[in-house]
CSV table of C-alpha atoms and ligand atoms in Angstrom, one decimal:
chain,number,residue,atom,x,y,z
I,1005,GLY,CA,31.2,141.9,145.2
I,1006,VAL,CA,30.3,138.8,143.2
I,1007,PRO,CA,26.9,139.1,141.4
I,1008,GLU,CA,24.3,136.6,142.6
I,1009,VAL,CA,23.7,133.9,140.0
I,1010,PRO,CA,20.6,131.8,140.5
I,1011,ALA,CA,21.3,128.1,141.1
I,1012,ARG,CA,21.1,126.2,137.9
I,1013,PRO,CA,18.4,123.5,138.0
I,1014,ILE,CA,19.6,120.0,137.4
I,1015,ALA,CA,16.8,119.1,135.0
I,1016,GLU,CA,13.2,119.8,134.2
I,1017,ARG,CA,11.2,117.7,136.6
I,1018,ARG,CA,9.0,114.9,135.2
I,1019,LEU,CA,5.4,116.1,135.5
I,1020,SER,CA,3.7,113.8,138.0
I,1021,ARG,CA,0.4,113.9,139.8
I,1022,GLN,CA,0.5,115.7,143.1
I,1023,ILE,CA,-0.4,114.0,146.4
I,1024,HIS,CA,-0.3,115.4,149.9
I,1025,VAL,CA,1.4,113.5,152.7
I,1026,GLY,CA,-0.1,115.6,155.5
I,1027,PRO,CA,1.0,119.2,154.7
I,1028,VAL,CA,3.9,118.0,152.5
I,1029,ALA,CA,3.1,118.1,148.7
I,1030,VAL,CA,4.7,115.2,146.8
I,1031,GLY,CA,4.9,115.4,143.0
I,1032,GLY,CA,3.5,117.9,140.6
I,1033,GLY,CA,6.6,120.1,140.8
I,1034,ALA,CA,6.7,120.2,144.6
I,1035,PRO,CA,10.2,120.3,146.1
I,1036,VAL,CA,11.7,116.9,146.5
I,1037,SER,CA,11.2,115.9,150.1
I,1038,VAL,CA,13.5,113.8,152.4
I,1039,GLN,CA,12.2,110.9,154.4
I,1040,SER,CA,13.5,108.5,156.9
I,1041,MET,CA,12.2,105.7,159.1
I,1042,THR,CA,12.3,105.2,162.8
I,1043,THR,CA,14.2,102.3,164.3
I,1044,THR,CA,12.4,102.2,167.6
I,1045,ARG,CA,9.6,99.9,168.5
I,1046,THR,CA,6.6,101.8,167.3
I,1047,SER,CA,4.7,100.6,170.3
I,1048,ASP,CA,7.2,102.5,172.5
I,1049,ILE,CA,5.5,105.8,171.9
I,1050,GLY,CA,8.0,107.9,173.9
I,1051,ALA,CA,11.1,106.5,172.2
I,1052,THR,CA,9.5,106.8,168.8
I,1053,LEU,CA,8.4,110.4,169.3
I,1054,GLN,CA,11.8,111.2,170.7
I,1055,GLN,CA,13.5,109.8,167.5
I,1056,ILE,CA,11.0,111.6,165.3
I,1057,ALA,CA,11.9,114.9,167.1
I,1058,GLU,CA,15.6,114.2,166.4
I,1059,LEU,CA,14.8,113.5,162.8
I,1060,THR,CA,12.7,116.6,162.5
I,1061,ALA,CA,15.6,118.6,163.9
I,1062,SER,CA,17.9,117.1,161.3
I,1063,GLY,CA,15.7,118.3,158.5
I,1064,CYS,CA,13.6,115.2,157.9
I,1065,GLU,CA,10.3,116.1,156.2
I,1066,ILE,CA,8.3,112.9,156.4
I,1067,VAL,CA,8.8,109.9,158.7
I,1068,ARG,CA,7.8,106.3,158.4
I,1069,VAL,CA,7.1,104.0,161.2
I,1070,ALA,CA,6.9,100.2,161.1
I,1071,CYS,CA,3.7,98.5,162.2
I,1072,PRO,CA,4.3,94.8,162.6
I,1073,THR,CA,2.0,94.2,165.6
I,1074,GLN,CA,-1.3,95.2,167.1
I,1075,ASP,CA,0.6,97.1,169.8
I,1076,ASP,CA,2.3,99.1,167.1
I,1077,ALA,CA,-1.0,99.8,165.4
I,1078,ASP,CA,-2.5,101.0,168.7
I,1079,ALA,CA,0.4,103.5,169.1
I,1080,LEU,CA,-0.2,105.1,165.7
I,1081,ALA,CA,-2.9,107.6,166.6
I,1082,THR,CA,-0.8,109.2,169.4
I,1083,ILE,CA,2.3,109.2,167.3
I,1084,ALA,CA,0.6,110.7,164.3
I,1085,ARG,CA,-1.0,113.4,166.5
I,1086,LYS,CA,2.1,114.4,168.4
I,1087,SER,CA,4.7,114.1,165.6
I,1088,GLN,CA,5.9,117.5,164.1
I,1089,ILE,CA,6.2,115.9,160.7
I,1090,PRO,CA,3.7,113.7,158.8
I,1091,VAL,CA,3.8,110.0,159.8
I,1092,ILE,CA,3.5,107.2,157.3
I,1093,ALA,CA,2.6,103.7,158.6
I,1094,ASP,CA,4.6,100.9,157.0
I,1095,ILE,CA,2.5,97.8,156.6
I,1096,HIS,CA,3.5,94.4,155.4
I,1097,PHE,CA,1.4,91.2,155.7
I,1098,GLN,CA,-1.7,92.4,157.5
I,1099,PRO,CA,-4.4,94.3,155.8
I,1100,LYS,CA,-6.1,95.0,159.1
I,1101,TYR,CA,-3.2,97.3,160.1
I,1102,VAL,CA,-3.8,99.3,156.9
I,1103,PHE,CA,-7.3,100.1,158.2
I,1104,ALA,CA,-5.9,100.8,161.6
I,1105,ALA,CA,-3.4,103.3,160.3
I,1106,ILE,CA,-5.9,105.1,158.2
I,1107,GLU,CA,-8.3,105.3,161.2
I,1108,ALA,CA,-5.4,106.5,163.4
I,1109,GLY,CA,-4.9,109.5,161.2
I,1110,CYS,CA,-1.6,108.6,159.6
I,1111,ALA,CA,-0.6,110.9,156.8
I,1112,ALA,CA,-0.2,108.0,154.4
I,1113,VAL,CA,0.2,104.3,154.4
I,1114,ARG,CA,2.8,102.2,152.7
I,1115,VAL,CA,1.8,98.8,151.5
I,1116,ASN,CA,4.0,96.1,149.9
I,1117,PRO,CA,2.0,94.3,147.3
I,1118,GLY,CA,4.4,91.3,147.4
I,1119,ASN,CA,3.9,90.8,151.1
I,1120,ILE,CA,0.2,91.4,151.7
I,1121,LYS,CA,-1.6,88.1,151.3
I,1122,LYS,CA,-5.2,88.3,150.1
I,1123,PHE,CA,-4.5,92.0,149.7
I,1124,ASP,CA,-6.1,92.1,146.3
I,1125,ASP,CA,-9.5,91.1,147.7
I,1126,GLN,CA,-9.4,94.0,150.1
I,1127,VAL,CA,-8.3,96.8,147.8
I,1128,LYS,CA,-11.9,97.9,147.4
I,1129,GLU,CA,-12.3,98.5,151.2
I,1130,ILE,CA,-8.9,100.0,151.5
I,1131,ALA,CA,-9.5,102.4,148.7
I,1132,ARG,CA,-12.8,103.4,150.2
I,1133,ALA,CA,-11.3,104.0,153.7
I,1134,ALA,CA,-8.3,105.8,152.3
I,1135,LYS,CA,-10.5,108.0,150.2
I,1136,ASP,CA,-12.8,108.8,153.1
I,1137,HIS,CA,-9.9,109.9,155.2
I,1138,GLY,CA,-7.9,111.5,152.4
I,1139,THR,CA,-5.0,109.2,153.0
I,1140,PRO,CA,-2.6,108.5,150.2
I,1141,ILE,CA,-1.1,105.1,149.7
I,1142,ARG,CA,2.4,104.3,148.7
I,1143,ILE,CA,2.7,101.1,146.7
I,1144,GLY,CA,6.2,100.0,147.9
I,1145,VAL,CA,7.6,97.2,145.8
I,1146,ASN,CA,10.8,95.7,147.0
I,1147,ALA,CA,13.1,93.3,145.2
I,1148,GLY,CA,13.4,91.2,148.3
I,1149,SER,CA,9.7,90.6,148.6
I,1150,LEU,CA,8.6,90.5,145.0
I,1151,ASP,CA,5.2,88.9,144.2
I,1152,LYS,CA,5.8,85.1,143.7
I,1153,ARG,CA,3.9,85.2,140.5
I,1154,LEU,CA,6.2,87.8,139.0
I,1155,LEU,CA,9.3,86.1,140.4
I,1156,GLN,CA,8.2,83.0,138.5
I,1157,LYS,CA,7.5,84.9,135.4
I,1158,TYR,CA,10.8,86.8,135.3
I,1159,GLY,CA,13.1,84.5,137.2
I,1160,ARG,CA,14.3,87.3,139.4
I,1161,ALA,CA,13.6,90.8,140.4
I,1162,THR,CA,14.2,92.5,137.1
I,1163,PRO,CA,13.3,96.1,136.5
I,1164,GLU,CA,10.3,94.9,134.4
I,1165,ALA,CA,9.2,92.6,137.2
I,1166,LEU,CA,9.3,95.4,139.8
I,1167,VAL,CA,7.4,97.8,137.5
I,1168,GLU,CA,4.8,95.2,136.6
I,1169,SER,CA,4.2,94.5,140.3
I,1170,ALA,CA,3.7,98.2,141.1
I,1171,LEU,CA,1.5,99.0,138.1
I,1172,TRP,CA,-0.6,95.9,138.7
I,1173,GLU,CA,-1.2,97.0,142.2
I,1174,ALA,CA,-2.0,100.5,141.1
I,1175,SER,CA,-4.5,99.2,138.6
I,1176,LEU,CA,-6.4,97.5,141.3
I,1177,PHE,CA,-6.8,100.8,143.1
I,1178,GLU,CA,-7.6,102.6,139.9
I,1179,GLU,CA,-10.5,100.1,139.4
I,1180,HIS,CA,-12.0,101.7,142.5
I,1181,ASP,CA,-11.2,105.2,141.2
I,1182,PHE,CA,-8.4,105.7,143.7
I,1183,ARG,CA,-5.4,107.5,142.4
I,1184,ASP,CA,-4.0,109.1,145.5
I,1185,ILE,CA,-0.9,107.0,145.1
I,1186,LYS,CA,2.9,107.2,145.0
I,1187,ILE,CA,5.1,104.4,144.0
I,1188,SER,CA,8.5,103.0,144.8
I,1189,VAL,CA,10.4,100.1,143.1
I,1190,LYS,CA,13.4,99.5,145.3
I,1191,HIS,CA,16.4,97.2,144.6
I,1192,ASN,CA,19.7,97.0,146.3
I,1193,ASP,CA,21.6,97.2,142.9
I,1194,PRO,CA,21.6,100.9,141.8
I,1195,VAL,CA,21.8,99.8,138.1
I,1196,VAL,CA,18.6,97.7,138.4
I,1197,MET,CA,16.9,100.3,140.5
I,1198,ILE,CA,17.7,103.2,138.1
I,1199,GLU,CA,16.3,101.2,135.2
I,1200,ALA,CA,13.2,100.2,137.1
I,1201,TYR,CA,12.4,103.8,138.0
I,1202,LYS,CA,13.0,105.0,134.4
I,1203,GLN,CA,10.6,102.4,133.1
I,1204,LEU,CA,8.1,103.3,135.8
I,1205,ALA,CA,8.4,107.0,135.1
I,1206,ALA,CA,7.6,106.4,131.4
I,1207,GLN,CA,4.6,104.3,132.1
I,1208,CYS,CA,2.6,106.3,134.7
I,1209,ASP,CA,2.2,109.8,136.1
I,1210,TYR,CA,2.3,108.8,139.8
I,1211,PRO,CA,4.8,110.6,142.0
I,1212,LEU,CA,7.8,108.4,142.7
I,1213,HIS,CA,9.5,107.7,146.0
I,1214,LEU,CA,13.2,106.9,145.3
I,1215,GLY,CA,15.1,104.4,147.4
I,1216,VAL,CA,18.0,102.0,147.0
I,1217,THR,CA,16.9,99.3,149.4
I,1218,GLU,CA,19.4,97.6,151.8
I,1219,ALA,CA,22.0,100.0,150.5
I,1220,GLY,CA,24.4,98.9,153.3
I,1221,PRO,CA,26.5,100.6,155.9
I,1222,ALA,CA,26.9,104.4,155.9
I,1223,PHE,CA,29.8,104.7,153.4
I,1224,GLN,CA,28.6,102.2,150.8
I,1225,GLY,CA,24.9,103.2,151.2
I,1226,THR,CA,25.7,106.8,150.8
I,1227,ILE,CA,27.6,106.2,147.5
I,1228,LYS,CA,24.9,103.9,146.1
I,1229,SER,CA,22.1,106.3,147.0
I,1230,ALA,CA,23.9,109.3,145.7
I,1231,VAL,CA,24.7,107.7,142.4
I,1232,ALA,CA,21.2,106.2,141.9
I,1233,PHE,CA,19.3,109.3,143.0
I,1234,GLY,CA,21.7,111.5,141.0
I,1235,ALA,CA,21.1,109.5,137.9
I,1236,LEU,CA,17.4,109.7,138.2
I,1237,LEU,CA,17.0,113.2,139.5
I,1238,SER,CA,19.3,114.5,136.8
I,1239,GLN,CA,16.6,113.2,134.4
I,1240,GLY,CA,13.8,114.9,136.4
I,1241,ILE,CA,12.7,111.6,138.0
I,1242,GLY,CA,11.9,111.4,141.7
I,1243,ASP,CA,9.6,113.3,144.0
I,1244,THR,CA,10.6,112.2,147.5
I,1245,ILE,CA,13.7,110.3,148.6
I,1246,ARG,CA,14.7,107.9,151.4
I,1247,VAL,CA,18.4,107.0,151.8
I,1248,SER,CA,18.5,103.6,153.5
I,1249,LEU,CA,21.6,103.1,155.7
I,1250,SER,CA,22.6,100.6,158.3
I,1251,ALA,CA,23.2,103.7,160.5
I,1252,PRO,CA,21.1,106.0,162.7
I,1253,PRO,CA,18.2,107.5,160.7
I,1254,ALA,CA,19.4,111.1,161.2
I,1255,GLU,CA,22.4,110.1,159.1
I,1256,GLU,CA,20.0,109.1,156.3
I,1257,VAL,CA,18.5,112.5,156.4
I,1258,LYS,CA,21.9,114.2,156.4
I,1259,VAL,CA,22.9,112.3,153.3
I,1260,GLY,CA,19.5,112.8,151.6
I,1261,LEU,CA,19.7,116.6,152.2
I,1262,GLN,CA,23.2,116.7,150.9
I,1263,ILE,CA,22.2,114.8,147.7
I,1264,LEU,CA,19.4,117.3,147.0
I,1265,GLU,CA,21.7,120.3,147.8
I,1266,ALA,CA,24.4,118.9,145.5
I,1267,LEU,CA,21.8,118.7,142.7
I,1268,ASN,CA,20.5,122.2,143.4
I,1269,LEU,CA,17.1,120.7,144.3
I,1270,LYS,CA,17.4,122.3,147.8
I,1271,GLN,CA,19.1,125.5,148.6
I,1272,ARG,CA,22.6,124.8,149.7
I,1273,ARG,CA,23.4,125.6,153.3
I,1274,LEU,CA,26.9,125.6,154.5
I,1275,GLU,CA,29.2,124.4,151.8
I,1276,ILE,CA,32.9,124.0,152.3
I,1277,VAL,CA,34.8,124.2,149.0
I,1278,SER,CA,38.2,122.8,150.1
I,1279,CYS,CA,41.0,121.6,147.9
I,1280,PRO,CA,42.2,118.0,148.1
I,1281,SER,CA,45.7,119.3,148.8
I,1282,CYS,CA,48.8,118.3,146.9
I,1283,GLY,CA,52.5,118.7,146.9
I,1284,ARG,CA,52.1,122.4,146.6
I,1285,ALA,CA,50.1,122.9,149.7
I,1286,GLN,CA,51.6,125.3,152.2
I,1287,VAL,CA,49.2,124.5,155.0
I,1288,ASP,CA,47.5,121.3,156.4
I,1289,VAL,CA,44.4,121.5,154.3
I,1290,TYR,CA,42.6,118.5,155.9
I,1291,LYS,CA,43.0,119.9,159.4
I,1292,LEU,CA,42.0,123.4,158.3
I,1293,ALA,CA,38.9,122.2,156.4
I,1294,ASP,CA,37.9,120.0,159.4
I,1295,GLU,CA,38.3,122.8,161.9
I,1296,VAL,CA,36.4,125.3,159.7
I,1297,THR,CA,33.6,122.7,159.2
I,1298,ALA,CA,33.4,122.0,162.9
I,1299,GLY,CA,33.4,125.7,163.7
I,1300,LEU,CA,30.6,126.5,161.3
I,1301,THR,CA,28.4,123.4,161.7
I,1302,GLY,CA,24.9,124.3,162.6
I,1303,MET,CA,24.9,127.6,160.6
I,1304,GLU,CA,21.6,127.7,158.7
I,1305,VAL,CA,22.6,130.3,156.2
I,1306,PRO,CA,23.7,129.3,152.6
I,1307,LEU,CA,27.3,130.1,152.9
I,1308,ARG,CA,30.1,129.0,150.6
I,1309,VAL,CA,33.4,128.9,152.3
I,1310,ALA,CA,36.6,128.1,150.4
I,1311,VAL,CA,39.6,126.6,152.1
I,1312,MET,CA,42.5,126.4,149.7
I,1313,GLY,CA,46.0,125.1,150.3
I,1314,CYS,CA,48.0,127.4,148.1
I,1315,VAL,CA,47.9,130.2,145.6
I,1316,VAL,CA,47.4,128.1,142.4
I,1317,ASN,CA,43.6,127.8,142.5
I,1318,GLY,CA,43.3,129.4,145.9
I,1319,PRO,CA,42.6,133.0,145.2
I,1320,GLY,CA,40.2,132.1,142.3
I,1321,GLU,CA,38.1,129.7,144.4
I,1322,ALA,CA,38.3,131.9,147.5
I,1323,ARG,CA,37.1,134.8,145.4
I,1324,GLU,CA,34.1,132.9,144.0
I,1325,ALA,CA,32.9,132.0,147.5
I,1326,ASP,CA,31.2,134.1,150.1
I,1327,LEU,CA,34.3,133.7,152.2
I,1328,GLY,CA,37.6,132.0,151.8
I,1329,VAL,CA,41.2,131.6,152.6
I,1330,ALA,CA,44.1,131.0,150.3
I,1331,SER,CA,47.2,129.9,152.2
I,1332,GLY,CA,50.8,130.6,151.5
I,1333,ASN,CA,54.0,131.3,153.3
I,1334,GLY,CA,52.6,130.6,156.7
I,1335,LYS,CA,49.8,133.1,156.2
I,1336,GLY,CA,46.2,133.1,155.0
I,1337,GLN,CA,44.7,135.7,152.7
I,1338,ILE,CA,41.1,136.0,153.9
I,1339,PHE,CA,38.6,136.9,151.2
I,1340,VAL,CA,35.0,138.1,151.7
I,1341,LYS,CA,32.8,138.4,148.7
I,1342,GLY,CA,35.7,138.5,146.4
I,1343,GLU,CA,37.8,141.1,148.2
I,1344,VAL,CA,41.0,140.4,150.3
I,1345,ILE,CA,40.0,141.9,153.6
I,1346,LYS,CA,43.1,140.8,155.5
I,1347,THR,CA,46.1,138.6,155.7
I,1348,VAL,CA,46.5,136.7,159.0
I,1349,PRO,CA,49.1,134.2,160.3
I,1350,GLU,CA,48.3,130.6,159.9
I,1351,SER,CA,47.4,130.1,163.5
I,1352,LYS,CA,44.6,132.7,163.2
I,1353,ILE,CA,43.0,131.4,159.9
I,1354,VAL,CA,40.3,129.3,161.6
I,1355,GLU,CA,39.1,131.9,164.1
I,1356,THR,CA,39.2,134.7,161.5
I,1357,LEU,CA,37.1,132.6,159.1
I,1358,ILE,CA,34.6,131.8,161.8
I,1359,GLU,CA,34.4,135.4,162.9
I,1360,GLU,CA,33.8,136.6,159.3
I,1361,ALA,CA,31.3,133.9,158.7
I,1362,MET,CA,29.3,135.0,161.7
I,1363,LYS,CA,29.3,138.6,160.4
I,1364,ILE,CA,28.1,137.5,156.9
I,1365,ALA,CA,25.4,135.3,158.5
I,1366,GLU,CA,24.1,138.2,160.6
I,1367,GLN,CA,24.1,140.4,157.5
I,1368,MET,CA,22.2,137.7,155.5
I,1369,GLU,CA,19.6,137.4,158.2
I,1370,GLN,CA,19.1,141.1,158.3
I,1371,ASP,CA,18.8,141.3,154.5
I,1372,GLY,CA,16.4,138.3,154.6
I,1373,THR,CA,18.6,136.4,152.2
I,1374,ALA,CA,18.9,133.5,154.6
I,1375,SER,CA,16.5,130.6,154.0
S,323,LIG,FE1,47.3,121.8,145.5
S,323,LIG,FE2,47.0,124.4,145.8
S,323,LIG,FE3,45.2,123.0,144.3
S,323,LIG,FE4,45.2,122.8,146.9
S,323,LIG,S1,44.9,124.7,145.8
S,323,LIG,S2,45.1,121.1,145.4
S,323,LIG,S3,47.4,122.9,147.4
S,323,LIG,S4,47.4,123.3,143.9
């Protein structure tokens, strides 16, 4: 068979301080975690917990809930206690909800320095409460709600302005000896966002939460996030990520996990290596790839399955994968771990691949090679 080659790391990670969001370590070399945010009214505890359960099932590791009203604040304790993953309360405008979230046992609190009025006066009390409860704070700067003072100074939300806002806020906490902090400096333009995070990474050692804010509908947002996170993570920058999409939050998690898998920052699970097809294809590659993907979805083992349209690159790729097919002349050569195990008629390719995948998965589980 093919010798196991360990996945190549994308880059040496930037050395950041480590914080703990509940049981999830963020920074300090901990695996990059994937977050999302609920879209339910937080005060609707049942609906919120239901969505958190769905997010947990999709692989989400940390969840954030909005807290715009007292009813939402009142719901936090139950949500934090019943959620399977750590809950971060997202607070704008009202410092009193920061205290409520800390008291409620939230795993962390996100504050937006641009939106919290008179926030600076209360940093001392917030720092004390957060320290007493061991609650980390995310300083979440957002281009759309940049501090007025900095907007005047820079004219718009430049990378420098975003970074200055974040570090200024951090310095207020540092004055009270509070450093249990992670930072985000989000912008909807990946180019500005990348530059902001690069500057921020160079100027502090706090763990960084990456996000392209208001990235857009699923397709555009996926591309923007993948490009921006890829640029930063390939330089070792970023400790936790949130993909923002105008789409259900489980979609954000799916995209986030795929980005980390593509960068070898998470073990790849099912990976379909399929060719784009071309004039040489002797089989409908799109249909075949879709059918194989559908048939294997939900498999938790790291399996690389090659679906190739013809014999040009077909046998080579199929051989490199755990399992593969190279089509030709109305038939498919099925490869397992580099060996042709059989040749089947085109109509049997999908079922044969699924059958063989199940066998390999079972074997991996027995050998303990599955994650
Ligand atoms: Fe074309 Fe064959 Fe390459 Fe697929 S494997 S893109 S069909 S040459």
